[in-house]
Amino acid sequence: MATTRGFSGKRPADGVGERLPPGQYLTEDFPILSAGPVPRVALENWRFTVKDGVRPVASWNWEAFNLLPKTKLTRDIHCVTKWSKFNTAWSGVMIDDILAEAGIEAPSDFVLAHSYDGYSTNVPTEDLIVGKAMIATAYEGNPIIPEHGGPARLLVPHLYFWKSAKWVNGLQFTRRDEAGFWELRGYHMRGDPWREQRFSGD
Amino acid sequence: MSIDPEIAPQPKRLVWQEATVVAITIATPRVKIFRLRPVAWQGFTAGQHVDLRLTAPDGYQAERSYSIGSAPDRSGEIDLVIDLIDDGEVSPFFHAVVEIGDTIEMRGPIGGHFIWRAEDGGPLLLVAGGSGLVPLMSMLRYRSDAAPDIPAALVLSARREGEMIWREELLSRDRDEAGFHLFATVTRDVPATPGIHHGRVNAGLIASALARLPAPPKTIFICGATPFVDAAADLALAAGIPFERIRTERYGG
Ligand SMILES: Cc1cc2nc3c(=O)[nH]c(=O)nc-3n(C[C@H](O)[C@H](O)[C@H](O)COP(=O)(O)OP(=O)(O)OC[C@H]3O[C@@H](n4cnc5c(N)ncnc54)[C@H](O)[C@@H]3O)c2cc1C
């Protein structure tokens, strides 16, 4: 590995370095990555649908969705634009509980998460189940502001944060691993920050 | 809302390579332009960025993204424009340490959404805050070579006139290019140049830019710090531009 002349870098404090995946730096802010304007979704129009292929298998409005069992997750998150943020505190409905409420087991190995802004991202089913991911409805005890994906966003904290689709309105199980919006534009199909899977081919 | 189906002109695999610094220009008191010559370069699309990686002697690394400000051309060189963030890690290193002849690790080009090619058509509305101008400048320079008939307007916000990157070039393009119009504003100074506005980008400035385009913009590209991008995107929506025509890139901060 070639060293850069004159570069020593600002070292993260003790205990921080081990929690930072390669190429990431710690921020206290909560920066934002998105491809377009922030959509404003009124709660009375909000719906969340689970589909098996093209077939809807379960759907909830805001009121009904909020009656599902809630779980809290506090996790480190890592954005592909290089920032990481530690101990972000979310609450919402685990994907396991959503599937249980829908009365199904995951029908295939791949999922496309769809959002109100028209964008999508693909996530392997095994990254969503067994306590790994949720549809988050609160951040640090408050409703999620639209800039951060509210009313509800997918939260898959162990993958790069673009996989945690903002303004989510549905999960679609697919037979094949179908590339979502970002993945069609060169981002990685899985996006594991510890393997630095930023772009296709990484 | 639908997404147009264009696919990334980004290499299948992005490999790290060395790039040599061949020129450094002081653009404003806080901005330097670094001209880089990568070892192998297949060109890029206006709007794309590269990732840089710096390595310390003990193996510690820092990575950051920088947009390309030059137009796609055959020179095999690209311009990166680095704004100094005083308490930052990478930008102060570039400002204080990097010299002509140094090599920097980079990979790219990256990005398949915040990009524009002549065949994508226009009119174009570009909205930039500070160094958010960089990828939009690449589009403007490319446009004047490849598709000068496509109408374009740039709404640009800077803190002061002296902090406007490529100020002279933008003013002369505004004067000389029939299809291009500049709507610049400075927030912290009273502008000296006639035609440069004072204050933040607001509904009036967006309306003036829209009025100078012969038809509603096909695409609007907004780039800058997050609060700027959010405010500008909301102004564009309020001006009646459909959601799916608005593309944003945020530099954090
Ligand atoms: C796709 C993309 C393209 C980019 N293109 C450019 C470009 O063309 N030119 C350019 O100068 N930068 C660009 N950036 C930003 C760049 O990647 C770095 O974030 C920036 O140079 C700061 O890095 P640093 O190491 O100096 O500061 P850091 O050590 O990362 O940050 C230090 C402090 O400054 C804050 N900060 C970080 N960035 C900003 C900012 N932009 N404004 C205000 N505060 C900030 C941080 O939150 C932190 O508190 C781009 C970012 C992205 C994601």
Coordinates of C-alpha atoms in Angstrom, one line a residue, chain A residues 95-172:
Chain A
I95 CA -39.3 -7.4 9.9
D96 CA -39.7 -10.8 11.7
D97 CA -42.9 -9.4 13.4
I98 CA -44.2 -8.0 10.1
L99 CA -43.9 -11.4 8.5
A100 CA -45.5 -13.1 11.6
E101 CA -48.4 -10.6 11.5
A102 CA -48.8 -11.3 7.7
G103 CA -48.9 -15.0 8.6
I104 CA -46.1 -15.9 6.2
E105 CA -42.5 -17.0 6.3
A106 CA -40.2 -15.2 3.9
P107 CA -41.2 -16.6 0.5
S108 CA -37.9 -16.0 -1.3
D109 CA -34.3 -15.1 -0.7
F110 CA -34.4 -11.5 -2.0
V111 CA -36.3 -8.3 -1.3
L112 CA -36.8 -5.0 -3.1
A113 CA -37.7 -2.2 -0.7
H114 CA -39.9 0.4 -2.3
S115 CA -40.3 4.1 -1.3
Y116 CA -42.7 7.0 -1.7
D117 CA -40.2 8.9 -3.8
G118 CA -40.2 6.2 -6.5
Y119 CA -36.7 4.8 -5.6
S120 CA -35.9 1.2 -4.5
T121 CA -33.1 -0.8 -3.1
N122 CA -32.5 -4.6 -3.0
V123 CA -31.6 -6.5 0.2
P124 CA -31.0 -10.2 0.7
T125 CA -33.8 -11.7 2.9
E126 CA -31.3 -13.0 5.4
D127 CA -30.1 -9.5 6.1
L128 CA -33.7 -8.5 7.1
I129 CA -34.8 -11.4 9.4
V130 CA -33.8 -13.0 12.7
G131 CA -33.6 -9.7 14.6
K132 CA -31.5 -7.8 12.0
A133 CA -33.8 -5.2 10.6
M134 CA -37.0 -3.2 11.2
I135 CA -39.4 -0.6 9.7
A136 CA -38.4 2.3 12.0
T137 CA -41.1 4.8 13.0
A138 CA -39.1 6.8 15.6
Y139 CA -35.6 8.1 16.0
E140 CA -34.4 9.0 19.5
G141 CA -37.9 8.9 20.9
N142 CA -39.5 11.2 18.3
P143 CA -41.2 10.7 15.0
I144 CA -38.7 10.5 12.2
I145 CA -38.5 13.8 10.4
P146 CA -39.1 13.7 6.6
E147 CA -35.4 14.6 5.9
H148 CA -34.4 11.3 7.6
G149 CA -37.0 9.2 5.9
G150 CA -40.1 9.7 8.0
P151 CA -42.9 8.7 8.5
A152 CA -41.2 5.3 8.3
R153 CA -37.9 4.0 6.9
L154 CA -36.3 0.6 6.6
L155 CA -33.4 0.1 9.1
V156 CA -30.8 -2.4 8.2
P157 CA -28.0 -1.0 10.3
H158 CA -25.3 -3.6 9.5
L159 CA -25.3 -2.7 5.8
Y160 CA -24.4 0.7 4.2
F161 CA -27.2 3.1 5.0
W162 CA -28.6 3.5 1.4
K163 CA -30.1 0.0 2.0
S164 CA -32.1 1.5 4.8
A165 CA -34.6 2.9 2.4
K166 CA -36.2 6.2 3.4
W167 CA -40.0 6.9 3.0
V168 CA -40.5 3.2 2.7
N169 CA -43.9 2.0 1.6
G170 CA -43.4 -1.7 0.9
L171 CA -41.2 -4.8 0.8
Q172 CA -41.5 -7.0 -2.3

